[in-house]
């Protein structure tokens, strides 16, 4: 890391951003512009604390960081790197909604996996990228714990799935009906419903904008920053 990047991150580490080890984020300088990198890994933790052996992304840590990035005059762009199995639906949607409404240039990069609620997170940025070997799993909403066997429960699930489908439609090239079809597909997952898409398939169906890697995402951010300046 160059000396300027070290100084910038050292200053951030002493403020609200926290250290790289605590937040999974870092700010780097590319062609004269500062780009902040934020990782969403493991399971997205919601209102309940997950066991200590789980790799988690805590929404109460991510949300303040996004606010700080949006308000910062020093950060020119934001790169979200995703390798997540999914997690709490409302926590994931909350982060995705914040990302989709940011004025700061944003790009997402799916590595490994962007499953479940990781799908809305991937499409929430201005431009989404996925590497060829990554996969994305689209499936219906699930719930742990006690579930009441009443019609209202099914109605609740349907409303939540509609929220996700509408968000994905508004932030990608896939329609809500096409997304629901992927969500309810049978015959692909063992003892489950849904669809597993690799990088090429995710781009082909319009879920992700572009097949590419780290350099592609950084080049996109750099071009947008240059245009805005």
JSON list of C-alpha atoms in Angstrom, two decimals:
[
{"chain": "A", "resi": 1, "resn": "UNK", "atom": "CA", "xyz": [0.00, 0.00, 0.00]},
{"chain": "A", "resi": 2, "resn": "UNK", "atom": "CA", "xyz": [1.36, 3.42, -0.90]},
{"chain": "A", "resi": 3, "resn": "UNK", "atom": "CA", "xyz": [2.23, 5.92, 1.84]},
{"chain": "A", "resi": 4, "resn": "UNK", "atom": "CA", "xyz": [-0.74, 8.17, 0.96]},
{"chain": "A", "resi": 5, "resn": "UNK", "atom": "CA", "xyz": [-3.19, 5.27, 1.30]},
{"chain": "A", "resi": 6, "resn": "UNK", "atom": "CA", "xyz": [-1.63, 4.29, 4.62]},
{"chain": "A", "resi": 7, "resn": "UNK", "atom": "CA", "xyz": [-2.01, 7.83, 5.97]},
{"chain": "A", "resi": 8, "resn": "UNK", "atom": "CA", "xyz": [-5.61, 8.06, 4.79]},
{"chain": "A", "resi": 9, "resn": "UNK", "atom": "CA", "xyz": [-6.62, 4.74, 6.35]},
{"chain": "A", "resi": 10, "resn": "UNK", "atom": "CA", "xyz": [-4.73, 5.52, 9.55]},
{"chain": "A", "resi": 11, "resn": "UNK", "atom": "CA", "xyz": [-6.76, 8.72, 9.89]},
{"chain": "A", "resi": 12, "resn": "UNK", "atom": "CA", "xyz": [-9.99, 6.82, 9.21]},
{"chain": "A", "resi": 13, "resn": "UNK", "atom": "CA", "xyz": [-9.06, 4.13, 11.70]},
{"chain": "A", "resi": 14, "resn": "UNK", "atom": "CA", "xyz": [-8.89, 6.75, 14.42]},
{"chain": "A", "resi": 15, "resn": "UNK", "atom": "CA", "xyz": [-12.39, 8.01, 13.53]},
{"chain": "A", "resi": 16, "resn": "UNK", "atom": "CA", "xyz": [-15.80, 6.50, 12.96]},
{"chain": "A", "resi": 17, "resn": "UNK", "atom": "CA", "xyz": [-14.74, 4.10, 10.20]},
{"chain": "A", "resi": 18, "resn": "UNK", "atom": "CA", "xyz": [-12.86, 1.71, 12.49]},
{"chain": "A", "resi": 19, "resn": "UNK", "atom": "CA", "xyz": [-9.93, -0.52, 11.54]},
{"chain": "A", "resi": 20, "resn": "UNK", "atom": "CA", "xyz": [-9.79, -2.76, 8.49]},
{"chain": "A", "resi": 21, "resn": "UNK", "atom": "CA", "xyz": [-9.86, -5.82, 10.76]},
{"chain": "A", "resi": 22, "resn": "UNK", "atom": "CA", "xyz": [-13.02, -4.66, 12.53]},
{"chain": "A", "resi": 23, "resn": "UNK", "atom": "CA", "xyz": [-14.99, -3.38, 9.54]},
{"chain": "A", "resi": 24, "resn": "UNK", "atom": "CA", "xyz": [-13.64, -5.31, 6.55]},
{"chain": "A", "resi": 25, "resn": "UNK", "atom": "CA", "xyz": [-13.15, -2.06, 4.66]},
{"chain": "A", "resi": 26, "resn": "UNK", "atom": "CA", "xyz": [-10.31, 0.01, 3.29]},
{"chain": "A", "resi": 27, "resn": "UNK", "atom": "CA", "xyz": [-9.85, 3.19, 1.24]},
{"chain": "A", "resi": 28, "resn": "UNK", "atom": "CA", "xyz": [-7.36, 3.22, -1.65]},
{"chain": "A", "resi": 29, "resn": "UNK", "atom": "CA", "xyz": [-6.22, 5.89, -4.08]},
{"chain": "A", "resi": 30, "resn": "UNK", "atom": "CA", "xyz": [-6.58, 5.22, -7.82]},
{"chain": "A", "resi": 31, "resn": "UNK", "atom": "CA", "xyz": [-5.56, 7.80, -10.42]},
{"chain": "A", "resi": 32, "resn": "UNK", "atom": "CA", "xyz": [-5.94, 10.64, -7.95]},
{"chain": "A", "resi": 33, "resn": "UNK", "atom": "CA", "xyz": [-9.31, 9.54, -6.55]},
{"chain": "A", "resi": 34, "resn": "UNK", "atom": "CA", "xyz": [-10.10, 7.80, -3.27]},
{"chain": "A", "resi": 35, "resn": "UNK", "atom": "CA", "xyz": [-12.25, 4.66, -3.59]},
{"chain": "A", "resi": 36, "resn": "UNK", "atom": "CA", "xyz": [-13.60, 2.98, -0.47]},
{"chain": "A", "resi": 37, "resn": "UNK", "atom": "CA", "xyz": [-13.87, -0.82, -0.52]},
{"chain": "A", "resi": 38, "resn": "UNK", "atom": "CA", "xyz": [-16.44, -2.48, 1.75]},
{"chain": "A", "resi": 39, "resn": "UNK", "atom": "CA", "xyz": [-16.88, -6.25, 2.04]},
{"chain": "A", "resi": 40, "resn": "UNK", "atom": "CA", "xyz": [-20.12, -8.14, 2.68]},
{"chain": "A", "resi": 41, "resn": "UNK", "atom": "CA", "xyz": [-19.10, -11.66, 3.69]},
{"chain": "A", "resi": 42, "resn": "UNK", "atom": "CA", "xyz": [-20.49, -14.72, 5.42]},
{"chain": "A", "resi": 43, "resn": "UNK", "atom": "CA", "xyz": [-23.98, -14.34, 6.81]},
{"chain": "A", "resi": 44, "resn": "UNK", "atom": "CA", "xyz": [-25.76, -11.00, 7.12]},
{"chain": "A", "resi": 45, "resn": "UNK", "atom": "CA", "xyz": [-26.64, -10.62, 10.77]},
{"chain": "A", "resi": 46, "resn": "UNK", "atom": "CA", "xyz": [-29.98, -9.04, 11.65]},
{"chain": "A", "resi": 47, "resn": "UNK", "atom": "CA", "xyz": [-31.79, -8.53, 14.93]},
{"chain": "A", "resi": 48, "resn": "UNK", "atom": "CA", "xyz": [-30.38, -11.71, 16.49]},
{"chain": "A", "resi": 49, "resn": "UNK", "atom": "CA", "xyz": [-26.71, -12.37, 17.25]},
{"chain": "A", "resi": 50, "resn": "UNK", "atom": "CA", "xyz": [-25.37, -15.38, 15.37]},
{"chain": "A", "resi": 51, "resn": "UNK", "atom": "CA", "xyz": [-23.02, -17.97, 16.95]},
{"chain": "A", "resi": 52, "resn": "UNK", "atom": "CA", "xyz": [-19.41, -16.86, 17.30]},
{"chain": "A", "resi": 53, "resn": "UNK", "atom": "CA", "xyz": [-18.14, -19.48, 14.82]},
{"chain": "A", "resi": 54, "resn": "UNK", "atom": "CA", "xyz": [-20.17, -17.85, 12.00]},
{"chain": "A", "resi": 55, "resn": "UNK", "atom": "CA", "xyz": [-18.58, -15.34, 9.65]},
{"chain": "A", "resi": 56, "resn": "UNK", "atom": "CA", "xyz": [-20.99, -12.40, 9.71]},
{"chain": "A", "resi": 57, "resn": "UNK", "atom": "CA", "xyz": [-21.62, -8.93, 8.33]},
{"chain": "A", "resi": 58, "resn": "UNK", "atom": "CA", "xyz": [-23.38, -6.82, 10.95]},
{"chain": "A", "resi": 59, "resn": "UNK", "atom": "CA", "xyz": [-25.86, -4.31, 9.55]},
{"chain": "A", "resi": 60, "resn": "UNK", "atom": "CA", "xyz": [-25.38, -1.98, 12.52]},
{"chain": "A", "resi": 61, "resn": "UNK", "atom": "CA", "xyz": [-21.74, -1.65, 11.42]},
{"chain": "A", "resi": 62, "resn": "UNK", "atom": "CA", "xyz": [-22.39, -1.28, 7.69]},
{"chain": "A", "resi": 63, "resn": "UNK", "atom": "CA", "xyz": [-25.18, 1.33, 7.84]},
{"chain": "A", "resi": 64, "resn": "UNK", "atom": "CA", "xyz": [-23.14, 4.01, 9.70]},
{"chain": "A", "resi": 65, "resn": "UNK", "atom": "CA", "xyz": [-20.23, 3.38, 7.32]},
{"chain": "A", "resi": 66, "resn": "UNK", "atom": "CA", "xyz": [-22.47, 4.01, 4.31]},
{"chain": "A", "resi": 67, "resn": "UNK", "atom": "CA", "xyz": [-23.71, 7.26, 5.85]},
{"chain": "A", "resi": 68, "resn": "UNK", "atom": "CA", "xyz": [-20.12, 8.35, 6.54]},
{"chain": "A", "resi": 69, "resn": "UNK", "atom": "CA", "xyz": [-19.04, 7.48, 2.99]},
{"chain": "A", "resi": 70, "resn": "UNK", "atom": "CA", "xyz": [-21.96, 9.39, 1.45]},
{"chain": "A", "resi": 71, "resn": "UNK", "atom": "CA", "xyz": [-21.18, 12.49, 3.52]},
{"chain": "A", "resi": 72, "resn": "UNK", "atom": "CA", "xyz": [-17.40, 12.31, 3.10]},
{"chain": "A", "resi": 73, "resn": "UNK", "atom": "CA", "xyz": [-15.82, 14.89, 0.81]},
{"chain": "A", "resi": 74, "resn": "UNK", "atom": "CA", "xyz": [-12.66, 12.78, 0.58]},
{"chain": "A", "resi": 75, "resn": "UNK", "atom": "CA", "xyz": [-14.19, 9.53, -0.75]},
{"chain": "A", "resi": 76, "resn": "UNK", "atom": "CA", "xyz": [-15.04, 9.65, -4.46]},
{"chain": "A", "resi": 77, "resn": "UNK", "atom": "CA", "xyz": [-16.42, 6.14, -5.03]},
{"chain": "A", "resi": 78, "resn": "UNK", "atom": "CA", "xyz": [-17.55, 2.96, -3.27]},
{"chain": "A", "resi": 79, "resn": "UNK", "atom": "CA", "xyz": [-16.82, -0.65, -4.21]},
{"chain": "A", "resi": 80, "resn": "UNK", "atom": "CA", "xyz": [-18.88, -3.38, -2.52]},
{"chain": "A", "resi": 81, "resn": "UNK", "atom": "CA", "xyz": [-17.31, -6.86, -2.65]},
{"chain": "A", "resi": 82, "resn": "UNK", "atom": "CA", "xyz": [-19.77, -9.67, -1.98]},
{"chain": "A", "resi": 83, "resn": "UNK", "atom": "CA", "xyz": [-19.16, -13.25, -0.91]},
{"chain": "A", "resi": 84, "resn": "UNK", "atom": "CA", "xyz": [-22.23, -14.01, 1.18]},
{"chain": "A", "resi": 85, "resn": "UNK", "atom": "CA", "xyz": [-24.61, -16.89, 1.81]},
{"chain": "A", "resi": 86, "resn": "UNK", "atom": "CA", "xyz": [-27.41, -14.42, 2.58]},
{"chain": "A", "resi": 87, "resn": "UNK", "atom": "CA", "xyz": [-28.98, -13.91, 5.98]},
{"chain": "A", "resi": 88, "resn": "UNK", "atom": "CA", "xyz": [-31.56, -11.65, 7.58]},
{"chain": "A", "resi": 89, "resn": "UNK", "atom": "CA", "xyz": [-33.93, -10.39, 4.88]},
{"chain": "A", "resi": 90, "resn": "UNK", "atom": "CA", "xyz": [-34.83, -7.04, 6.44]},
{"chain": "A", "resi": 91, "resn": "UNK", "atom": "CA", "xyz": [-31.23, -6.25, 7.40]},
{"chain": "A", "resi": 92, "resn": "UNK", "atom": "CA", "xyz": [-30.06, -7.09, 3.88]},
{"chain": "A", "resi": 93, "resn": "UNK", "atom": "CA", "xyz": [-32.82, -5.01, 2.28]},
{"chain": "A", "resi": 94, "resn": "UNK", "atom": "CA", "xyz": [-32.01, -2.08, 4.58]},
{"chain": "A", "resi": 95, "resn": "UNK", "atom": "CA", "xyz": [-28.39, -2.07, 3.39]},
{"chain": "A", "resi": 96, "resn": "UNK", "atom": "CA", "xyz": [-29.48, -2.54, -0.24]},
{"chain": "A", "resi": 97, "resn": "UNK", "atom": "CA", "xyz": [-31.91, 0.39, -0.05]},
{"chain": "A", "resi": 98, "resn": "UNK", "atom": "CA", "xyz": [-29.19, 2.65, 1.33]},
{"chain": "A", "resi": 99, "resn": "UNK", "atom": "CA", "xyz": [-26.80, 1.64, -1.44]},
{"chain": "A", "resi": 100, "resn": "UNK", "atom": "CA", "xyz": [-29.39, 2.22, -4.17]},
{"chain": "A", "resi": 101, "resn": "UNK", "atom": "CA", "xyz": [-30.08, 5.77, -2.98]},
{"chain": "A", "resi": 102, "resn": "UNK", "atom": "CA", "xyz": [-26.47, 6.93, -2.62]},
{"chain": "A", "resi": 103, "resn": "UNK", "atom": "CA", "xyz": [-25.18, 9.78, -4.80]},
{"chain": "A", "resi": 104, "resn": "UNK", "atom": "CA", "xyz": [-21.61, 8.52, -4.43]},
{"chain": "A", "resi": 105, "resn": "UNK", "atom": "CA", "xyz": [-20.64, 6.38, -7.47]},
{"chain": "A", "resi": 106, "resn": "UNK", "atom": "CA", "xyz": [-21.04, 2.72, -6.48]},
{"chain": "A", "resi": 107, "resn": "UNK", "atom": "CA", "xyz": [-20.14, -0.65, -7.96]},
{"chain": "A", "resi": 108, "resn": "UNK", "atom": "CA", "xyz": [-20.60, -4.19, -6.68]},
{"chain": "A", "resi": 109, "resn": "UNK", "atom": "CA", "xyz": [-18.47, -7.24, -7.38]},
{"chain": "A", "resi": 110, "resn": "UNK", "atom": "CA", "xyz": [-19.71, -10.77, -6.65]},
{"chain": "A", "resi": 111, "resn": "UNK", "atom": "CA", "xyz": [-16.92, -13.21, -5.76]},
{"chain": "A", "resi": 112, "resn": "UNK", "atom": "CA", "xyz": [-17.59, -16.77, -4.68]},
{"chain": "A", "resi": 113, "resn": "UNK", "atom": "CA", "xyz": [-21.28, -16.32, -3.98]},
{"chain": "A", "resi": 114, "resn": "UNK", "atom": "CA", "xyz": [-24.00, -13.71, -3.73]},
{"chain": "A", "resi": 115, "resn": "UNK", "atom": "CA", "xyz": [-26.81, -15.89, -2.49]},
{"chain": "A", "resi": 116, "resn": "UNK", "atom": "CA", "xyz": [-30.31, -15.25, -1.16]},
{"chain": "A", "resi": 117, "resn": "UNK", "atom": "CA", "xyz": [-30.58, -11.67, 0.17]},
{"chain": "A", "resi": 118, "resn": "UNK", "atom": "CA", "xyz": [-27.12, -11.12, -1.32]},
{"chain": "A", "resi": 119, "resn": "UNK", "atom": "CA", "xyz": [-28.88, -10.80, -4.70]},
{"chain": "A", "resi": 120, "resn": "UNK", "atom": "CA", "xyz": [-30.58, -7.45, -3.87]},
{"chain": "A", "resi": 121, "resn": "UNK", "atom": "CA", "xyz": [-27.29, -6.26, -2.41]},
{"chain": "A", "resi": 122, "resn": "UNK", "atom": "CA", "xyz": [-25.48, -7.10, -5.65]},
{"chain": "A", "resi": 123, "resn": "UNK", "atom": "CA", "xyz": [-27.95, -5.22, -7.85]},
{"chain": "A", "resi": 124, "resn": "UNK", "atom": "CA", "xyz": [-28.30, -2.22, -5.52]},
{"chain": "A", "resi": 125, "resn": "UNK", "atom": "CA", "xyz": [-25.18, -0.46, -6.80]},
{"chain": "A", "resi": 126, "resn": "UNK", "atom": "CA", "xyz": [-25.06, 1.71, -9.91]},
{"chain": "A", "resi": 127, "resn": "UNK", "atom": "CA", "xyz": [-23.15, -1.03, -11.73]},
{"chain": "A", "resi": 128, "resn": "UNK", "atom": "CA", "xyz": [-22.85, -4.71, -10.81]},
{"chain": "A", "resi": 129, "resn": "UNK", "atom": "CA", "xyz": [-20.07, -7.12, -11.78]},
{"chain": "A", "resi": 130, "resn": "UNK", "atom": "CA", "xyz": [-19.66, -10.86, -11.26]},
{"chain": "A", "resi": 131, "resn": "UNK", "atom": "CA", "xyz": [-16.69, -13.14, -11.90]},
{"chain": "A", "resi": 132, "resn": "UNK", "atom": "CA", "xyz": [-17.33, -16.21, -14.11]},
{"chain": "A", "resi": 133, "resn": "UNK", "atom": "CA", "xyz": [-16.85, -18.71, -11.26]},
{"chain": "A", "resi": 134, "resn": "UNK", "atom": "CA", "xyz": [-19.21, -16.98, -8.80]},
{"chain": "A", "resi": 135, "resn": "UNK", "atom": "CA", "xyz": [-22.76, -18.20, -8.21]},
{"chain": "A", "resi": 136, "resn": "UNK", "atom": "CA", "xyz": [-26.01, -16.61, -7.09]},
{"chain": "A", "resi": 137, "resn": "UNK", "atom": "CA", "xyz": [-28.88, -18.58, -5.54]},
{"chain": "A", "resi": 138, "resn": "UNK", "atom": "CA", "xyz": [-32.41, -17.21, -5.96]},
{"chain": "A", "resi": 139, "resn": "UNK", "atom": "CA", "xyz": [-34.96, -18.89, -3.70]},
{"chain": "A", "resi": 140, "resn": "UNK", "atom": "CA", "xyz": [-38.17, -18.11, -1.75]},
{"chain": "A", "resi": 141, "resn": "UNK", "atom": "CA", "xyz": [-38.06, -16.40, 1.64]},
{"chain": "A", "resi": 142, "resn": "UNK", "atom": "CA", "xyz": [-37.43, -18.77, 4.54]},
{"chain": "A", "resi": 143, "resn": "UNK", "atom": "CA", "xyz": [-38.03, -18.42, 8.27]},
{"chain": "A", "resi": 144, "resn": "UNK", "atom": "CA", "xyz": [-36.40, -20.08, 11.27]},
{"chain": "A", "resi": 145, "resn": "UNK", "atom": "CA", "xyz": [-38.14, -20.87, 14.52]},
{"chain": "A", "resi": 146, "resn": "UNK", "atom": "CA", "xyz": [-41.84, -21.24, 15.22]},
{"chain": "A", "resi": 147, "resn": "UNK", "atom": "CA", "xyz": [-44.09, -20.72, 12.20]},
{"chain": "A", "resi": 148, "resn": "UNK", "atom": "CA", "xyz": [-47.87, -20.53, 12.59]},
{"chain": "A", "resi": 149, "resn": "UNK", "atom": "CA", "xyz": [-49.75, -22.72, 10.12]},
{"chain": "A", "resi": 150, "resn": "UNK", "atom": "CA", "xyz": [-52.28, -20.05, 9.16]},
{"chain": "A", "resi": 151, "resn": "UNK", "atom": "CA", "xyz": [-53.05, -18.30, 5.82]},
{"chain": "A", "resi": 152, "resn": "UNK", "atom": "CA", "xyz": [-51.63, -15.03, 7.16]},
{"chain": "A", "resi": 153, "resn": "UNK", "atom": "CA", "xyz": [-48.16, -16.59, 7.35]},
{"chain": "A", "resi": 154, "resn": "UNK", "atom": "CA", "xyz": [-48.21, -17.44, 3.64]},
{"chain": "A", "resi": 155, "resn": "UNK", "atom": "CA", "xyz": [-49.50, -13.95, 2.87]},
{"chain": "A", "resi": 156, "resn": "UNK", "atom": "CA", "xyz": [-46.60, -12.45, 4.87]},
{"chain": "A", "resi": 157, "resn": "UNK", "atom": "CA", "xyz": [-44.07, -14.53, 2.92]},
{"chain": "A", "resi": 158, "resn": "UNK", "atom": "CA", "xyz": [-45.62, -13.49, -0.40]},
{"chain": "A", "resi": 159, "resn": "UNK", "atom": "CA", "xyz": [-45.50, -9.80, 0.53]},
{"chain": "A", "resi": 160, "resn": "UNK", "atom": "CA", "xyz": [-41.85, -10.06, 1.53]},
{"chain": "A", "resi": 161, "resn": "UNK", "atom": "CA", "xyz": [-41.00, -11.87, -1.71]},
{"chain": "A", "resi": 162, "resn": "UNK", "atom": "CA", "xyz": [-42.82, -9.15, -3.65]},
{"chain": "A", "resi": 163, "resn": "UNK", "atom": "CA", "xyz": [-40.71, -6.50, -1.90]},
{"chain": "A", "resi": 164, "resn": "UNK", "atom": "CA", "xyz": [-37.54, -8.30, -2.96]},
{"chain": "A", "resi": 165, "resn": "UNK", "atom": "CA", "xyz": [-38.76, -8.90, -6.53]},
{"chain": "A", "resi": 166, "resn": "UNK", "atom": "CA", "xyz": [-39.77, -5.24, -6.98]},
{"chain": "A", "resi": 167, "resn": "UNK", "atom": "CA", "xyz": [-36.43, -4.02, -5.63]},
{"chain": "A", "resi": 168, "resn": "UNK", "atom": "CA", "xyz": [-34.48, -6.33, -7.96]},
{"chain": "A", "resi": 169, "resn": "UNK", "atom": "CA", "xyz": [-36.63, -5.24, -10.93]},
{"chain": "A", "resi": 170, "resn": "UNK", "atom": "CA", "xyz": [-36.01, -1.55, -10.16]},
{"chain": "A", "resi": 171, "resn": "UNK", "atom": "CA", "xyz": [-32.25, -2.01, -9.88]},
{"chain": "A", "resi": 172, "resn": "UNK", "atom": "CA", "xyz": [-31.44, -4.51, -12.65]},
{"chain": "A", "resi": 173, "resn": "UNK", "atom": "CA", "xyz": [-32.48, -5.57, -16.15]},
{"chain": "A", "resi": 174, "resn": "UNK", "atom": "CA", "xyz": [-34.67, -8.49, -15.02]},
{"chain": "A", "resi": 175, "resn": "UNK", "atom": "CA", "xyz": [-38.43, -8.16, -14.54]},
{"chain": "A", "resi": 176, "resn": "UNK", "atom": "CA", "xyz": [-40.21, -9.02, -11.30]},
{"chain": "A", "resi": 177, "resn": "UNK", "atom": "CA", "xyz": [-42.06, -11.89, -13.01]},
{"chain": "A", "resi": 178, "resn": "UNK", "atom": "CA", "xyz": [-38.84, -13.35, -14.40]},
{"chain": "A", "resi": 179, "resn": "UNK", "atom": "CA", "xyz": [-37.23, -13.07, -10.97]},
{"chain": "A", "resi": 180, "resn": "UNK", "atom": "CA", "xyz": [-40.19, -14.82, -9.31]},
{"chain": "A", "resi": 181, "resn": "UNK", "atom": "CA", "xyz": [-39.92, -17.60, -11.90]},
{"chain": "A", "resi": 182, "resn": "UNK", "atom": "CA", "xyz": [-36.28, -18.15, -10.91]},
{"chain": "A", "resi": 183, "resn": "UNK", "atom": "CA", "xyz": [-37.29, -18.03, -7.25]},
{"chain": "A", "resi": 184, "resn": "UNK", "atom": "CA", "xyz": [-40.00, -20.70, -7.62]},
{"chain": "A", "resi": 185, "resn": "UNK", "atom": "CA", "xyz": [-38.25, -22.99, -10.11]},
{"chain": "A", "resi": 186, "resn": "UNK", "atom": "CA", "xyz": [-38.36, -26.69, -9.30]},
{"chain": "A", "resi": 187, "resn": "UNK", "atom": "CA", "xyz": [-36.05, -29.50, -10.33]},
{"chain": "A", "resi": 188, "resn": "UNK", "atom": "CA", "xyz": [-32.75, -27.68, -9.90]},
{"chain": "A", "resi": 189, "resn": "UNK", "atom": "CA", "xyz": [-32.12, -27.69, -6.14]},
{"chain": "A", "resi": 190, "resn": "UNK", "atom": "CA", "xyz": [-32.31, -30.95, -4.18]},
{"chain": "A", "resi": 191, "resn": "UNK", "atom": "CA", "xyz": [-35.34, -30.92, -1.85]},
{"chain": "A", "resi": 192, "resn": "UNK", "atom": "CA", "xyz": [-35.81, -27.20, -2.41]},
{"chain": "A", "resi": 193, "resn": "UNK", "atom": "CA", "xyz": [-37.08, -24.68, -4.96]},
{"chain": "A", "resi": 194, "resn": "UNK", "atom": "CA", "xyz": [-35.05, -21.96, -6.59]},
{"chain": "A", "resi": 195, "resn": "UNK", "atom": "CA", "xyz": [-32.27, -21.41, -9.11]},
{"chain": "A", "resi": 196, "resn": "UNK", "atom": "CA", "xyz": [-28.48, -21.36, -8.97]},
{"chain": "A", "resi": 197, "resn": "UNK", "atom": "CA", "xyz": [-26.91, -19.02, -11.53]},
{"chain": "A", "resi": 198, "resn": "UNK", "atom": "CA", "xyz": [-23.22, -18.87, -12.40]},
{"chain": "A", "resi": 199, "resn": "UNK", "atom": "CA", "xyz": [-21.62, -15.60, -13.50]},
{"chain": "A", "resi": 200, "resn": "UNK", "atom": "CA", "xyz": [-22.45, -15.93, -17.18]},
{"chain": "A", "resi": 201, "resn": "UNK", "atom": "CA", "xyz": [-26.06, -16.96, -16.52]},
{"chain": "A", "resi": 202, "resn": "UNK", "atom": "CA", "xyz": [-26.57, -14.08, -14.06]},
{"chain": "A", "resi": 203, "resn": "UNK", "atom": "CA", "xyz": [-25.51, -11.60, -16.74]},
{"chain": "A", "resi": 204, "resn": "UNK", "atom": "CA", "xyz": [-27.50, -13.32, -19.50]},
{"chain": "A", "resi": 205, "resn": "UNK", "atom": "CA", "xyz": [-30.79, -13.16, -17.56]},
{"chain": "A", "resi": 206, "resn": "UNK", "atom": "CA", "xyz": [-30.24, -9.48, -16.73]},
{"chain": "A", "resi": 207, "resn": "UNK", "atom": "CA", "xyz": [-29.69, -9.90, -13.02]},
{"chain": "A", "resi": 208, "resn": "UNK", "atom": "CA", "xyz": [-26.09, -8.61, -13.09]},
{"chain": "A", "resi": 209, "resn": "UNK", "atom": "CA", "xyz": [-24.84, -5.91, -15.46]},
{"chain": "A", "resi": 210, "resn": "UNK", "atom": "CA", "xyz": [-21.47, -7.25, -16.49]},
{"chain": "A", "resi": 211, "resn": "UNK", "atom": "CA", "xyz": [-19.09, -10.20, -16.32]},
{"chain": "A", "resi": 212, "resn": "UNK", "atom": "CA", "xyz": [-15.83, -8.90, -14.90]},
{"chain": "A", "resi": 213, "resn": "UNK", "atom": "CA", "xyz": [-13.39, -8.71, -12.03]},
{"chain": "A", "resi": 214, "resn": "UNK", "atom": "CA", "xyz": [-11.72, -6.23, -9.72]},
{"chain": "A", "resi": 215, "resn": "UNK", "atom": "CA", "xyz": [-10.00, -4.15, -12.39]},
{"chain": "A", "resi": 216, "resn": "UNK", "atom": "CA", "xyz": [-13.25, -3.82, -14.35]},
{"chain": "A", "resi": 217, "resn": "UNK", "atom": "CA", "xyz": [-15.15, -2.57, -11.30]},
{"chain": "A", "resi": 218, "resn": "UNK", "atom": "CA", "xyz": [-12.40, -0.10, -10.39]},
{"chain": "A", "resi": 219, "resn": "UNK", "atom": "CA", "xyz": [-12.14, 1.15, -13.98]},
{"chain": "A", "resi": 220, "resn": "UNK", "atom": "CA", "xyz": [-15.91, 1.72, -14.04]},
{"chain": "A", "resi": 221, "resn": "UNK", "atom": "CA", "xyz": [-15.79, 3.75, -10.83]},
{"chain": "A", "resi": 222, "resn": "UNK", "atom": "CA", "xyz": [-12.85, 5.75, -12.13]},
{"chain": "A", "resi": 223, "resn": "UNK", "atom": "CA", "xyz": [-14.67, 6.58, -15.37]},
{"chain": "A", "resi": 224, "resn": "UNK", "atom": "CA", "xyz": [-17.82, 7.70, -13.53]},
{"chain": "A", "resi": 225, "resn": "UNK", "atom": "CA", "xyz": [-15.81, 9.84, -11.10]},
{"chain": "A", "resi": 226, "resn": "UNK", "atom": "CA", "xyz": [-13.97, 11.46, -14.04]},
{"chain": "A", "resi": 227, "resn": "UNK", "atom": "CA", "xyz": [-17.29, 12.22, -15.77]},
{"chain": "A", "resi": 228, "resn": "UNK", "atom": "CA", "xyz": [-18.77, 13.81, -12.66]},
{"chain": "A", "resi": 229, "resn": "UNK", "atom": "CA", "xyz": [-15.68, 15.95, -12.11]}
]
